[in-house]
Amino acid sequence: MRAVVVHGPGDYRLEERPVPVPGPGELLLRTDAVGICASDLKCYHGAAKFWGDEHRPAWAEADRVPGHEFVGTVVAGDDEALGKRAVSLGDRIACEQIVPCRECRYCLEGAYWMCAVHDMFGFKGFDGAMAEYVLVPSRALTHPVDRTLPGQVAAFAEPLSCAFHAVERGDVGFGDTVVIAGAGPIGLSAIAGARQKNPLRVVALDVVDEKLALARKVGADVTINIAREDAVARVRELTDGYGADVYIEATGHPSAVPQGLALLRKLGTFVEYSVFKDDVSVDWSIISDDKELDVRGAHLGPHTWPAAIKLLESGTLPMDEICTHQFPLEDFQQALDLVGDSAGASVKVSIVPSLSAPTTSGSTTSAARA
């Protein structure tokens, strides 16, 4: 099979590899689609969080196939694996990113998404899905997905479930003003998730008008282009001078953190979801003495996958406008570069192995939309 393989920062290669053979309790999937995440891009560029230093784990292993946002069709597996997951050959499933050990303190307490071992598809322990086939280990967590959804839409269940978890961490109430920084894949997903909670208003922040227009389509009541407007002043106008109740940071840009602290009212809630490339510094006295804020992290998408998949299957989100670009495996480098182009027109970029690579010399977009 064709597979993208990690050799080091900035060095990913398309190679031929044997198709995995499932063992007892394992499944083999034909990859329908795999989304490219901001964390994939940061890992590609050698961000310390993924390549390791004395303080942080080296999650991105050499000789690993990347890709953790994926869905696939079941093509092989023994009766134990099929029965355990209540699937048949030909069914489609999505896999959660983390493959919990089920033995550490966190797993035994039920917090599997914080597993101490922290094996994850495409980063550590198990190959991901930037390949024609992907192996599903026996302890992986899987969810059925409608086979009629386009692959890139079905694969969006991963970022959507992550954002739903961020919304859950915000404890959004009916009377709340919820501000979401960023209208990329996670931000748009958080807007859609917050809308499901039916707060008083959902406010979206970004610097790209086209993404703000899309934010309205997924549920934002108010959009603010922070390149032209003072977001803090505008939010205070909307809230009788108090500020937002909940702020969800989904940009990964250091400036969005102090922005959120300024936007929130006293006793507000700050939810951080992004993966940062650079360190962030803030005035911690705002969190403590000034406002007594509740600051919460959010990691992965525990217990939110069924709701995310249900929303995708409902057809109510404008997924044709969210899943903007699809590439064949041969063009994985172009796909990674497009994700890194913050000024580009892409929202969600995916790899669909069944696509054929462009045959015209120099072509960059003819096969990029499906």
CSV table of C-alpha atoms in Angstrom, one decimal:
chain,number,residue,atom,x,y,z
A,1,MET,CA,0.0,0.0,0.0
A,2,ARG,CA,1.0,3.7,-0.4
A,3,ALA,CA,1.6,5.4,2.9
A,4,VAL,CA,3.1,8.7,4.1
A,5,VAL,CA,5.9,8.0,6.6
A,6,VAL,CA,7.6,10.3,9.1
A,7,HIS,CA,11.3,10.5,8.9
A,8,GLY,CA,11.8,13.7,10.9
A,9,PRO,CA,10.7,17.3,11.0
A,10,GLY,CA,10.0,18.5,7.5
A,11,ASP,CA,10.8,15.1,6.1
A,12,TYR,CA,7.6,13.1,5.3
A,13,ARG,CA,7.8,10.6,2.4
A,14,LEU,CA,5.3,8.7,0.4
A,15,GLU,CA,6.4,5.0,0.5
A,16,GLU,CA,5.2,1.5,-0.3
A,17,ARG,CA,4.5,-0.5,2.8
A,18,PRO,CA,2.9,-3.9,3.3
A,19,VAL,CA,-0.8,-3.8,4.0
A,20,PRO,CA,-1.2,-4.5,7.8
A,21,VAL,CA,-2.6,-7.9,8.8
A,22,PRO,CA,-5.1,-7.7,11.6
A,23,GLY,CA,-4.4,-10.0,14.6
A,24,PRO,CA,-6.9,-11.3,17.2
A,25,GLY,CA,-9.4,-8.6,18.1
A,26,GLU,CA,-8.1,-6.2,15.4
A,27,LEU,CA,-9.7,-4.7,12.4
A,28,LEU,CA,-8.3,-3.5,9.1
A,29,LEU,CA,-9.9,-0.4,7.5
A,30,ARG,CA,-9.6,0.9,4.0
A,31,THR,CA,-9.0,4.6,4.6
A,32,ASP,CA,-11.9,6.7,3.3
A,33,ALA,CA,-10.5,10.0,4.3
A,34,VAL,CA,-8.1,11.6,6.8
A,35,GLY,CA,-8.2,15.2,7.8
A,36,ILE,CA,-5.1,17.3,8.4
A,37,CYS,CA,-5.0,18.9,11.8
A,38,ALA,CA,-3.1,22.0,13.0
A,39,SER,CA,-1.3,19.6,15.3
A,40,ASP,CA,-0.2,17.5,12.3
A,41,LEU,CA,1.3,20.7,10.8
A,42,LYS,CA,3.1,21.7,14.0
A,43,CYS,CA,4.4,18.2,14.3
A,44,TYR,CA,5.6,18.3,10.7
A,45,HIS,CA,7.6,21.5,11.5
A,46,GLY,CA,9.2,19.9,14.5
A,47,ALA,CA,7.2,21.7,17.3
A,48,ALA,CA,8.8,20.7,20.7
A,49,LYS,CA,5.5,19.3,22.0
A,50,PHE,CA,5.7,16.6,19.5
A,51,TRP,CA,9.4,16.0,18.9
A,52,GLY,CA,10.2,16.0,22.6
A,53,ASP,CA,12.5,17.9,25.0
A,54,GLU,CA,13.3,17.3,28.6
A,55,HIS,CA,9.8,18.5,29.7
A,56,ARG,CA,7.5,17.1,27.0
A,57,PRO,CA,6.9,13.7,25.5
A,58,ALA,CA,8.1,12.9,22.0
A,59,TRP,CA,4.7,12.0,20.5
A,60,ALA,CA,5.7,11.9,16.9
A,61,GLU,CA,7.8,8.8,16.4
A,62,ALA,CA,10.0,8.3,13.4
A,63,ASP,CA,8.9,5.6,10.9
A,64,ARG,CA,5.3,6.4,11.9
A,65,VAL,CA,2.4,6.9,9.5
A,66,PRO,CA,0.7,10.2,10.5
A,67,GLY,CA,-3.0,11.0,10.5
A,68,HIS,CA,-5.5,10.8,13.3
A,69,GLU,CA,-8.7,12.4,11.9
A,70,PHE,CA,-10.0,9.5,9.9
A,71,VAL,CA,-12.8,7.2,8.9
A,72,GLY,CA,-12.6,3.9,7.1
A,73,THR,CA,-14.4,0.9,5.7
A,74,VAL,CA,-14.0,-2.4,7.5
A,75,VAL,CA,-12.3,-4.9,5.1
A,76,ALA,CA,-11.0,-7.5,7.5
A,77,GLY,CA,-11.2,-8.7,11.1
A,78,ASP,CA,-12.0,-11.8,13.1
A,79,ASP,CA,-15.4,-12.6,14.6
A,80,GLU,CA,-14.1,-11.3,18.0
A,81,ALA,CA,-13.3,-7.9,16.6
A,82,LEU,CA,-16.5,-7.6,14.5
A,83,GLY,CA,-18.7,-8.8,17.4
A,84,LYS,CA,-17.1,-6.5,19.9
A,85,ARG,CA,-17.7,-3.5,17.8
A,86,ALA,CA,-21.0,-4.7,16.4
A,87,VAL,CA,-19.9,-4.1,12.8
A,88,SER,CA,-19.7,-6.2,9.6
A,89,LEU,CA,-17.4,-6.1,6.7
A,90,GLY,CA,-18.3,-3.1,4.6
A,91,ASP,CA,-19.4,-0.9,7.5
A,92,ARG,CA,-17.7,2.4,8.1
A,93,ILE,CA,-16.3,3.4,11.5
A,94,ALA,CA,-14.4,6.4,12.9
A,95,CYS,CA,-11.7,5.9,15.6
A,96,GLU,CA,-11.0,8.2,18.5
A,97,GLN,CA,-7.5,9.6,18.4
A,98,ILE,CA,-6.3,8.1,21.6
A,99,VAL,CA,-5.8,4.4,22.1
A,100,PRO,CA,-6.0,4.2,25.9
A,101,CYS,CA,-3.9,1.7,27.9
A,102,ARG,CA,-6.9,0.8,30.2
A,103,GLU,CA,-4.5,0.2,33.0
A,104,CYS,CA,-3.1,3.5,34.2
A,105,ARG,CA,-4.6,5.6,37.0
A,106,TYR,CA,-6.5,7.9,34.6
A,107,CYS,CA,-8.0,5.0,32.6
A,108,LEU,CA,-9.1,3.2,35.7
A,109,GLU,CA,-10.7,6.4,37.0
A,110,GLY,CA,-12.7,6.7,33.7
A,111,ALA,CA,-10.6,9.6,32.3
A,112,TYR,CA,-9.4,7.5,29.4
A,113,TRP,CA,-8.6,10.6,27.3
A,114,MET,CA,-5.9,11.6,29.8
A,115,CYS,CA,-4.3,8.2,29.6
A,116,ALA,CA,-0.7,8.3,31.1
A,117,VAL,CA,0.7,6.2,28.3
A,118,HIS,CA,-1.1,8.3,25.7
A,119,ASP,CA,-0.7,6.2,22.6
A,120,MET,CA,-2.3,8.1,19.7
A,121,PHE,CA,-2.9,7.2,16.1
A,122,GLY,CA,-0.3,8.8,13.9
A,123,PHE,CA,1.8,10.2,16.7
A,124,LYS,CA,2.8,7.4,19.1
A,125,GLY,CA,2.2,3.7,19.4
A,126,PHE,CA,0.1,3.2,16.3
A,127,ASP,CA,0.2,4.2,12.7
A,128,GLY,CA,-2.4,6.7,11.5
A,129,ALA,CA,-4.4,6.9,8.3
A,130,MET,CA,-2.3,8.8,5.8
A,131,ALA,CA,-2.3,5.5,3.9
A,132,GLU,CA,-4.5,3.3,1.9
A,133,TYR,CA,-5.2,1.1,4.9
A,134,VAL,CA,-5.0,1.5,8.7
A,135,LEU,CA,-5.0,-1.1,11.5
A,136,VAL,CA,-7.5,-0.7,14.4
A,137,PRO,CA,-6.0,-2.2,17.5
A,138,SER,CA,-8.2,-4.2,19.9
A,139,ARG,CA,-8.2,-1.4,22.6
A,140,ALA,CA,-9.1,1.4,20.2
A,141,LEU,CA,-12.4,3.3,20.6
A,142,THR,CA,-14.6,3.2,17.5
A,143,HIS,CA,-17.9,4.7,16.4
A,144,PRO,CA,-20.2,3.8,13.5
A,145,VAL,CA,-20.7,6.4,10.8
A,146,ASP,CA,-23.1,6.6,7.9
A,147,ARG,CA,-21.5,5.2,4.7
A,148,THR,CA,-23.4,7.7,2.5
A,149,LEU,CA,-21.5,10.7,3.9
A,150,PRO,CA,-18.6,11.9,1.8
A,151,GLY,CA,-15.4,10.6,3.4
A,152,GLN,CA,-14.0,14.0,4.2
A,153,VAL,CA,-17.3,14.9,5.9
A,154,ALA,CA,-17.3,11.7,8.0
A,155,ALA,CA,-13.7,12.3,9.0
A,156,PHE,CA,-14.7,15.7,10.4
A,157,ALA,CA,-16.3,13.9,13.3
A,158,GLU,CA,-12.9,14.1,15.0
A,159,PRO,CA,-12.4,17.9,15.2
A,160,LEU,CA,-16.2,18.3,15.8
A,161,SER,CA,-16.1,16.0,18.8
A,162,CYS,CA,-13.0,17.8,20.2
A,163,ALA,CA,-14.8,21.1,19.9
A,164,PHE,CA,-17.9,19.7,21.5
A,165,HIS,CA,-15.7,18.7,24.5
A,166,ALA,CA,-14.4,22.3,24.7
A,167,VAL,CA,-18.0,23.5,24.8
A,168,GLU,CA,-18.8,21.0,27.5
A,169,ARG,CA,-15.9,22.3,29.6
A,170,GLY,CA,-17.4,25.8,29.3
A,171,ASP,CA,-20.6,24.8,31.1
A,172,VAL,CA,-22.6,26.9,28.7
A,173,GLY,CA,-25.9,28.1,30.1
A,174,PHE,CA,-29.0,29.5,28.5
A,175,GLY,CA,-28.3,33.1,29.5
A,176,ASP,CA,-24.6,33.1,28.5
A,177,THR,CA,-22.7,35.2,26.0
A,178,VAL,CA,-20.2,32.7,24.5
A,179,VAL,CA,-17.2,34.1,22.6
A,180,ILE,CA,-15.2,31.8,20.3
A,181,ALA,CA,-11.8,32.9,19.0
A,182,GLY,CA,-11.1,31.5,15.6
A,183,ALA,CA,-13.3,30.4,12.8
A,184,GLY,CA,-11.1,27.5,11.5
A,185,PRO,CA,-12.2,23.9,11.8
A,186,ILE,CA,-12.1,23.8,15.6
A,187,GLY,CA,-13.6,27.3,16.0
A,188,LEU,CA,-16.4,26.6,13.6
A,189,SER,CA,-17.1,23.3,15.4
A,190,ALA,CA,-17.1,25.0,18.7
A,191,ILE,CA,-19.6,27.5,17.3
A,192,ALA,CA,-21.8,24.7,16.1
A,193,GLY,CA,-21.5,23.0,19.5
A,194,ALA,CA,-22.3,26.1,21.5
A,195,ARG,CA,-25.3,26.7,19.3
A,196,GLN,CA,-26.6,23.2,20.3
A,197,LYS,CA,-26.5,24.5,23.9
A,198,ASN,CA,-28.8,27.4,22.9
A,199,PRO,CA,-27.1,30.2,24.9
A,200,LEU,CA,-28.3,33.8,24.7
A,201,ARG,CA,-25.7,34.7,22.0
A,202,VAL,CA,-22.7,33.2,20.3
A,203,VAL,CA,-20.0,35.6,19.1
A,204,ALA,CA,-17.3,34.5,16.6
A,205,LEU,CA,-13.9,36.3,16.2
A,206,ASP,CA,-11.6,36.0,13.3
A,207,VAL,CA,-9.6,38.2,10.8
A,208,VAL,CA,-11.0,36.6,7.6
A,209,ASP,CA,-14.4,37.8,6.5
A,210,GLU,CA,-15.2,34.7,4.6
A,211,LYS,CA,-14.6,32.5,7.6
A,212,LEU,CA,-16.8,34.9,9.7
A,213,ALA,CA,-19.6,34.5,7.1
A,214,LEU,CA,-19.2,30.7,7.5
A,215,ALA,CA,-19.4,31.2,11.3
A,216,ARG,CA,-22.8,32.7,10.9
A,217,LYS,CA,-23.9,29.7,8.9
A,218,VAL,CA,-22.9,27.3,11.7
A,219,GLY,CA,-24.6,29.2,14.5
A,220,ALA,CA,-22.9,32.5,15.4
A,221,ASP,CA,-25.2,35.4,16.2
A,222,VAL,CA,-22.5,38.0,16.1
A,223,THR,CA,-19.2,38.1,14.1
A,224,ILE,CA,-16.3,40.5,14.8
A,225,ASN,CA,-13.3,41.0,12.5
A,226,ILE,CA,-10.7,41.7,15.1
A,227,ALA,CA,-8.5,43.3,12.5
A,228,ARG,CA,-11.0,46.1,12.1
A,229,GLU,CA,-13.0,46.2,15.4
A,230,ASP,CA,-12.1,46.3,19.0
A,231,ALA,CA,-13.5,43.0,20.1
A,232,VAL,CA,-13.3,43.8,23.8
A,233,ALA,CA,-15.3,47.0,23.4
A,234,ARG,CA,-17.8,45.3,21.2
A,235,VAL,CA,-18.4,42.4,23.5
A,236,ARG,CA,-18.9,44.8,26.4
A,237,GLU,CA,-21.5,46.7,24.4
A,238,LEU,CA,-23.4,43.5,23.9
A,239,THR,CA,-23.3,42.6,27.6
A,240,ASP,CA,-24.1,45.9,29.4
A,241,GLY,CA,-20.5,46.5,30.0
A,242,TYR,CA,-19.8,43.2,31.9
A,243,GLY,CA,-18.1,41.0,29.3
A,244,ALA,CA,-18.6,37.5,28.1
A,245,ASP,CA,-19.6,34.6,30.3
A,246,VAL,CA,-17.5,32.0,28.4
A,247,TYR,CA,-14.5,32.4,26.1
A,248,ILE,CA,-13.2,29.4,24.0
A,249,GLU,CA,-9.8,29.9,22.5
A,250,ALA,CA,-9.5,28.0,19.2
A,251,THR,CA,-6.8,29.8,17.3
A,252,GLY,CA,-3.4,28.7,18.7
A,253,HIS,CA,-2.2,32.3,18.4
A,254,PRO,CA,-0.6,33.7,21.6
A,255,SER,CA,-2.5,37.0,21.3
A,256,ALA,CA,-5.8,35.2,21.7
A,257,VAL,CA,-5.1,34.4,25.3
A,258,PRO,CA,-4.8,37.9,26.8
A,259,GLN,CA,-7.7,38.9,24.5
A,260,GLY,CA,-9.9,36.3,26.2
A,261,LEU,CA,-8.9,37.4,29.7
A,262,ALA,CA,-9.9,41.0,28.7
A,263,LEU,CA,-13.1,39.9,27.1
A,264,LEU,CA,-14.4,37.9,30.1
A,265,ARG,CA,-16.6,39.2,32.9
A,266,LYS,CA,-15.7,38.6,36.5
A,267,LEU,CA,-16.3,35.0,37.4
A,268,GLY,CA,-16.2,34.0,33.7
A,269,THR,CA,-14.9,30.8,32.2
A,270,PHE,CA,-11.9,30.6,29.9
A,271,VAL,CA,-11.6,27.3,27.9
A,272,GLU,CA,-8.3,26.7,26.2
A,273,TYR,CA,-8.3,24.1,23.4
A,274,SER,CA,-5.5,25.1,20.9
A,275,VAL,CA,-2.1,23.6,20.4
A,276,PHE,CA,0.5,26.4,20.6
A,277,LYS,CA,3.7,26.6,18.7
A,278,ASP,CA,5.0,29.5,20.8
A,279,ASP,CA,5.0,30.1,24.6
A,280,VAL,CA,2.2,32.4,25.9
A,281,SER,CA,2.6,35.0,28.7
A,282,VAL,CA,-0.3,36.7,30.5
A,283,ASP,CA,-1.0,38.8,33.5
A,284,TRP,CA,-2.1,36.2,36.0
A,285,SER,CA,-3.5,38.8,38.4
A,286,ILE,CA,-6.4,39.2,35.9
A,287,ILE,CA,-7.2,35.5,36.5
A,288,SER,CA,-7.0,35.8,40.3
A,289,ASP,CA,-7.3,39.2,42.0
A,290,ASP,CA,-9.1,41.1,39.2
A,291,LYS,CA,-11.7,38.6,38.0
A,292,GLU,CA,-11.5,35.3,39.8
A,293,LEU,CA,-11.8,33.4,36.5
A,294,ASP,CA,-12.3,29.7,36.0
A,295,VAL,CA,-9.6,28.6,33.5
A,296,ARG,CA,-10.0,25.2,32.0
A,297,GLY,CA,-8.2,23.1,29.5
A,298,ALA,CA,-9.8,20.8,27.0
A,299,HIS,CA,-8.2,17.8,25.4
A,300,LEU,CA,-9.5,15.4,22.8
A,301,GLY,CA,-13.2,14.6,22.5
A,302,PRO,CA,-14.3,12.2,25.3
A,303,HIS,CA,-18.0,11.1,25.3
A,304,THR,CA,-18.9,13.6,22.5
A,305,TRP,CA,-18.4,11.4,19.4
A,306,PRO,CA,-21.9,10.1,19.0
A,307,ALA,CA,-23.3,13.7,19.2
A,308,ALA,CA,-20.8,15.0,16.7
A,309,ILE,CA,-21.5,12.1,14.3
A,310,LYS,CA,-25.3,12.7,14.7
A,311,LEU,CA,-24.9,16.3,13.8
A,312,LEU,CA,-22.9,15.5,10.7
A,313,GLU,CA,-25.4,12.9,9.6
A,314,SER,CA,-28.3,15.4,10.1
A,315,GLY,CA,-27.0,17.4,7.2
A,316,THR,CA,-27.6,20.7,8.9
A,317,LEU,CA,-24.0,22.0,8.8
A,318,PRO,CA,-22.6,23.5,5.5
A,319,MET,CA,-20.0,20.8,5.1
A,320,ASP,CA,-19.4,21.6,1.5
A,321,GLU,CA,-18.1,25.0,2.6
A,322,ILE,CA,-16.1,23.6,5.6
A,323,CYS,CA,-14.4,20.7,3.8
A,324,THR,CA,-12.9,22.8,1.2
A,325,HIS,CA,-10.0,20.8,-0.2
A,326,GLN,CA,-9.3,17.1,-0.8
A,327,PHE,CA,-6.0,15.7,-2.1
A,328,PRO,CA,-4.7,12.3,-3.1
A,329,LEU,CA,-2.0,10.7,-1.1
A,330,GLU,CA,0.6,11.7,-3.7
A,331,ASP,CA,-0.1,15.4,-3.0
A,332,PHE,CA,0.2,15.1,0.8
A,333,GLN,CA,2.9,17.8,0.8
A,334,GLN,CA,0.7,20.3,-1.0
A,335,ALA,CA,-2.1,19.5,1.5
A,336,LEU,CA,0.2,20.2,4.5
A,337,ASP,CA,1.4,23.4,2.9
A,338,LEU,CA,-2.2,24.5,2.3
A,339,VAL,CA,-3.0,24.0,6.0
A,340,GLY,CA,-0.1,26.2,6.9
A,341,ASP,CA,-1.2,29.0,4.6
A,342,SER,CA,-3.2,31.1,7.1
A,343,ALA,CA,-4.0,33.6,4.3
A,344,GLY,CA,-5.4,30.9,2.0
A,345,ALA,CA,-8.9,30.0,1.2
A,346,SER,CA,-8.9,26.6,2.8
A,347,VAL,CA,-10.9,25.6,5.9
A,348,LYS,CA,-10.6,21.9,6.3
A,349,VAL,CA,-8.0,20.1,4.2
A,350,SER,CA,-8.2,16.3,3.8
A,351,ILE,CA,-6.5,13.4,2.1
A,352,VAL,CA,-8.7,10.9,0.3
A,353,PRO,CA,-6.5,7.9,-0.8
A,354,SER,CA,-9.0,6.9,-3.5
A,355,LEU,CA,-8.5,10.1,-5.4
A,356,SER,CA,-6.1,9.9,-8.4
A,357,ALA,CA,-3.1,12.3,-8.4
A,358,PRO,CA,-3.2,15.0,-11.1
A,359,THR,CA,-1.6,14.0,-14.3
A,360,THR,CA,-1.0,17.4,-15.8
A,361,SER,CA,2.5,18.7,-15.0
A,362,GLY,CA,2.4,21.5,-12.5
A,363,SER,CA,-1.2,21.1,-11.6
A,364,THR,CA,-2.0,22.1,-8.1
A,365,THR,CA,-5.7,22.3,-7.7
A,366,SER,CA,-7.4,20.1,-10.4
A,367,ALA,CA,-7.7,17.1,-8.2
A,368,ALA,CA,-7.9,19.0,-4.9
A,369,ARG,CA,-11.6,19.3,-4.8
A,370,ALA,CA,-13.9,16.3,-4.6
